[in-house]
Tab-separated table of C-alpha atoms in Angstrom:
chain	number	residue	atom	x	y	z
A	16	UNK	CA	-9.334	11.903	-8.415
A	17	UNK	CA	-7.636	8.473	-8.163
A	18	UNK	CA	-9.189	5.236	-9.401
A	19	UNK	CA	-7.909	1.747	-8.555
A	20	UNK	CA	-8.932	-1.376	-10.471
A	21	UNK	CA	-7.842	-4.878	-9.414
A	22	UNK	CA	-7.483	-7.890	-11.687
A	23	UNK	CA	-6.067	-11.417	-11.616
A	24	UNK	CA	-8.301	-13.087	-9.065
A	25	UNK	CA	-9.669	-16.565	-9.613
A	26	UNK	CA	-9.669	-20.178	-8.470
A	27	UNK	CA	-6.381	-21.912	-7.674
A	28	UNK	CA	-5.408	-25.118	-5.880
A	29	UNK	CA	-3.541	-25.066	-2.583
A	30	UNK	CA	0.192	-24.835	-3.174
A	31	UNK	CA	-0.302	-22.942	-6.406
A	32	UNK	CA	0.435	-19.353	-7.394
A	33	UNK	CA	-1.547	-16.347	-8.498
A	34	UNK	CA	-0.601	-12.816	-9.544
A	35	UNK	CA	-2.868	-9.886	-8.711
A	36	UNK	CA	-2.568	-6.492	-10.377
A	37	UNK	CA	-3.941	-3.066	-9.544
A	38	UNK	CA	-4.096	-0.370	-12.197
A	39	UNK	CA	-4.145	3.221	-10.952
A	40	UNK	CA	-5.521	6.073	-13.017
A	41	UNK	CA	-6.453	9.703	-12.585
A	42	UNK	CA	-4.147	11.898	-10.507
A	43	UNK	CA	-1.527	9.221	-9.869
A	44	UNK	CA	0.870	11.821	-8.446
A	45	UNK	CA	-1.510	11.842	-5.481
A	46	UNK	CA	-0.482	8.287	-4.528
A	47	UNK	CA	2.154	7.606	-1.885
A	48	UNK	CA	2.054	4.253	-0.063
A	49	UNK	CA	0.250	1.407	-1.848
A	50	UNK	CA	-1.045	-1.768	-0.308
A	51	UNK	CA	-3.178	-4.865	-0.492
A	52	UNK	CA	-5.897	-5.756	2.000
A	53	UNK	CA	-8.140	-8.805	2.068
A	54	UNK	CA	-11.433	-9.789	3.609
A	55	UNK	CA	-12.507	-13.390	4.073
A	56	UNK	CA	-16.205	-14.283	4.462
A	57	UNK	CA	-17.465	-13.326	7.906
A	58	UNK	CA	-14.163	-11.714	8.917
A	59	UNK	CA	-12.744	-8.200	9.220
A	60	UNK	CA	-10.703	-6.673	6.436
A	61	UNK	CA	-6.987	-7.106	7.176
A	62	UNK	CA	-3.698	-5.758	5.869
A	63	UNK	CA	-1.741	-8.098	3.593
A	64	UNK	CA	1.220	-5.987	2.456
A	65	UNK	CA	2.282	-2.391	1.829
A	66	UNK	CA	4.938	-0.676	-0.256
A	67	UNK	CA	6.010	2.958	0.108
A	68	UNK	CA	6.987	5.383	-2.621
A	69	UNK	CA	10.595	4.544	-1.699
A	70	UNK	CA	9.897	0.812	-2.224
A	71	UNK	CA	10.035	-0.117	1.457
A	72	UNK	CA	7.768	-3.119	2.074
A	73	UNK	CA	6.068	-4.804	4.978
A	74	UNK	CA	3.915	-7.922	5.198
A	75	UNK	CA	1.430	-9.547	7.486
A	76	UNK	CA	3.036	-12.428	9.374
A	77	UNK	CA	0.650	-14.870	7.721
A	78	UNK	CA	2.024	-14.160	4.223
A	79	UNK	CA	5.721	-13.497	4.869
A	80	UNK	CA	7.914	-15.623	2.645
A	81	UNK	CA	5.008	-16.486	0.344
A	82	UNK	CA	3.742	-13.161	-1.050
A	83	UNK	CA	5.691	-10.364	-2.744
A	84	UNK	CA	4.396	-6.838	-3.277
A	85	UNK	CA	5.877	-4.588	-5.962
A	86	UNK	CA	5.043	-1.425	-7.874
A	87	UNK	CA	5.849	0.022	-11.279
A	88	UNK	CA	5.349	3.771	-11.035
A	89	UNK	CA	5.971	4.306	-14.752
A	90	UNK	CA	3.044	1.999	-15.536
A	91	UNK	CA	0.977	3.057	-12.508
A	92	UNK	CA	0.653	-0.581	-11.511
A	93	UNK	CA	0.733	-2.437	-8.195
A	94	UNK	CA	1.340	-6.197	-8.120
A	95	UNK	CA	0.924	-8.929	-5.523
A	96	UNK	CA	2.655	-12.192	-6.401
A	97	UNK	CA	1.162	-14.973	-4.281
A	98	UNK	CA	2.962	-18.318	-3.998
A	99	UNK	CA	2.375	-21.448	-1.913
A	100	UNK	CA	-1.261	-20.494	-1.531
A	101	UNK	CA	-3.296	-21.929	1.325
A	102	UNK	CA	-7.027	-22.323	1.820
A	103	UNK	CA	-6.851	-19.598	4.480
A	104	UNK	CA	-5.798	-17.122	1.768
A	105	UNK	CA	-9.293	-17.275	0.270
A	106	UNK	CA	-10.696	-13.743	0.360
A	107	UNK	CA	-11.609	-10.679	-1.629
A	108	UNK	CA	-8.384	-8.750	-2.182
A	109	UNK	CA	-8.495	-4.953	-2.287
A	110	UNK	CA	-6.014	-2.440	-3.667
A	111	UNK	CA	-5.371	0.559	-1.387
A	112	UNK	CA	-3.518	3.851	-1.840
A	113	UNK	CA	-2.625	6.580	0.644
A	114	UNK	CA	-3.080	10.197	-0.424
A	115	UNK	CA	0.251	11.873	-1.173
A	116	UNK	CA	-0.478	15.361	0.163
A	117	UNK	CA	-3.200	17.773	1.257
A	118	UNK	CA	-3.553	19.177	-2.257
A	119	UNK	CA	-4.979	15.899	-3.533
A	120	UNK	CA	-8.431	16.390	-2.072
A	121	UNK	CA	-10.185	15.599	1.180
A	122	UNK	CA	-10.096	11.790	0.959
A	123	UNK	CA	-7.047	10.493	2.888
A	124	UNK	CA	-6.967	7.205	0.949
A	125	UNK	CA	-8.418	5.352	-2.051
A	126	UNK	CA	-9.840	1.846	-2.480
A	127	UNK	CA	-10.405	-0.502	-5.378
A	128	UNK	CA	-13.551	-2.613	-5.608
A	129	UNK	CA	-11.760	-5.910	-4.972
A	130	UNK	CA	-11.029	-9.172	-6.762
A	131	UNK	CA	-11.942	-12.624	-5.429
A	132	UNK	CA	-9.269	-15.249	-4.770
A	133	UNK	CA	-10.442	-18.778	-3.976
A	134	UNK	CA	-7.933	-21.429	-2.904
A	135	UNK	CA	-9.147	-25.029	-2.961
A	136	UNK	CA	-7.604	-28.255	-1.692
Protein backbone atom coordinates (compact mmCIF):
# COMPACT_ATOMS: atom_id res chain seq x y z
CA UNK A 1 0.00 0.00 0.00
CA UNK A 2 2.87 2.38 0.90
CA UNK A 3 6.47 1.87 -0.19
CA UNK A 4 9.46 3.75 1.24
CA UNK A 5 12.87 3.85 -0.45
CA UNK A 6 15.91 5.52 1.15
CA UNK A 7 18.89 6.98 -0.68
CA UNK A 8 21.94 9.14 0.02
CA UNK A 9 23.93 6.93 2.35
CA UNK A 10 27.67 6.53 1.99
CA UNK A 11 31.07 7.17 3.52
CA UNK A 12 31.87 10.57 5.02
CA UNK A 13 34.60 11.92 7.30
CA UNK A 14 33.85 13.09 10.82
CA UNK A 15 32.74 16.71 10.81
CA UNK A 16 31.26 16.39 7.34
CA UNK A 17 27.68 16.43 6.09
CA UNK A 18 25.35 14.04 4.35
CA UNK A 19 21.78 14.31 3.07
CA UNK A 20 19.46 11.31 3.20
CA UNK A 21 16.22 11.11 1.23
CA UNK A 22 13.20 8.85 1.44
CA UNK A 23 10.82 8.55 -1.49
CA UNK A 24 7.27 7.44 -0.68
CA UNK A 25 5.01 5.84 -3.25
CA UNK A 26 1.70 4.02 -3.38
CA UNK A 27 -1.14 5.34 -1.23
CA UNK A 28 0.75 8.35 0.12
CA UNK A 29 -2.46 9.77 1.60
CA UNK A 30 -2.10 6.96 4.13
CA UNK A 31 1.01 8.59 5.63
CA UNK A 32 0.82 10.79 8.71
CA UNK A 33 3.96 11.15 10.86
CA UNK A 34 7.28 10.41 9.15
CA UNK A 35 10.56 9.63 10.81
CA UNK A 36 14.10 8.35 10.64
CA UNK A 37 15.46 5.51 12.76
CA UNK A 38 18.96 4.07 12.81
CA UNK A 39 20.62 0.87 13.91
CA UNK A 40 24.33 0.60 14.61
CA UNK A 41 26.09 -2.80 14.50
CA UNK A 42 25.23 -4.85 17.57
CA UNK A 43 22.78 -2.25 18.90
CA UNK A 44 19.01 -1.77 19.03
CA UNK A 45 17.23 0.33 16.45
CA UNK A 46 16.67 3.84 17.81
CA UNK A 47 14.64 6.91 16.90
CA UNK A 48 16.57 9.74 15.24
CA UNK A 49 13.88 12.28 14.36
CA UNK A 50 10.18 12.57 13.51
CA UNK A 51 8.01 15.09 11.69
CA UNK A 52 4.21 15.20 11.81
CA UNK A 53 1.82 16.06 9.01
CA UNK A 54 1.67 19.54 10.58
CA UNK A 55 5.48 19.84 10.38
CA UNK A 56 6.08 19.52 14.11
CA UNK A 57 9.50 17.94 14.70
CA UNK A 58 11.35 16.18 17.47
CA UNK A 59 14.88 14.81 17.70
CA UNK A 60 16.91 12.40 19.73
CA UNK A 61 19.15 14.26 22.16
CA UNK A 62 22.23 12.85 20.44
CA UNK A 63 21.45 14.63 17.15
CA UNK A 64 19.84 17.89 18.29
CA UNK A 65 21.50 20.89 16.70
CA UNK A 66 23.23 18.73 14.08
CA UNK A 67 20.43 17.00 12.13
CA UNK A 68 17.36 18.52 10.46
CA UNK A 69 14.32 16.55 9.34
CA UNK A 70 11.96 17.93 6.68
CA UNK A 71 9.25 16.74 4.32
CA UNK A 72 7.90 17.79 0.94
CA UNK A 73 4.38 16.40 0.68
CA UNK A 74 3.98 17.54 -2.93
CA UNK A 75 6.99 15.43 -3.90
CA UNK A 76 6.27 12.66 -1.38
CA UNK A 77 9.79 13.01 -0.04
CA UNK A 78 11.33 12.92 3.43
CA UNK A 79 14.80 14.36 4.03
CA UNK A 80 17.36 14.13 6.82
CA UNK A 81 20.14 16.71 6.60
CA UNK A 82 23.05 15.54 8.76
CA UNK A 83 25.81 17.99 9.70
CA UNK A 84 28.83 17.78 12.01
CA UNK A 85 28.79 14.02 11.70
CA UNK A 86 30.48 11.89 14.34
CA UNK A 87 31.76 8.32 14.27
CA UNK A 88 28.89 7.38 16.60
CA UNK A 89 26.43 8.30 13.83
CA UNK A 90 27.56 5.26 11.83
CA UNK A 91 24.49 3.08 11.29
CA UNK A 92 21.90 1.86 8.85
CA UNK A 93 19.27 4.59 8.60
CA UNK A 94 15.64 3.62 8.05
CA UNK A 95 12.69 5.65 6.81
CA UNK A 96 9.47 5.16 8.81
CA UNK A 97 5.86 6.24 8.28
CA UNK A 98 2.83 6.01 10.55
CA UNK A 99 -0.48 4.92 9.02
CA UNK A 100 -2.87 7.85 8.63
CA UNK A 101 -6.16 6.10 9.43
CA UNK A 102 -7.89 2.74 9.80
CA UNK A 103 -8.90 2.71 6.13
CA UNK A 104 -5.29 2.34 5.03
CA UNK A 105 -5.01 -1.33 5.86
CA UNK A 106 -4.04 -3.41 8.86
CA UNK A 107 -0.37 -2.40 9.09
CA UNK A 108 -0.01 0.46 11.61
CA UNK A 109 3.28 1.66 10.09
CA UNK A 110 5.65 1.25 7.13
CA UNK A 111 9.42 0.78 6.88
CA UNK A 112 12.03 1.32 4.21
CA UNK A 113 14.87 -1.15 3.73
CA UNK A 114 17.57 1.21 5.01
CA UNK A 115 20.66 2.99 3.74
CA UNK A 116 24.13 2.68 5.29
CA UNK A 117 25.95 5.73 6.66
CA UNK A 118 29.59 5.29 7.65
CA UNK A 119 31.45 8.11 9.40
CA UNK A 120 35.24 7.80 9.56
CA UNK A 121 37.88 9.79 11.41
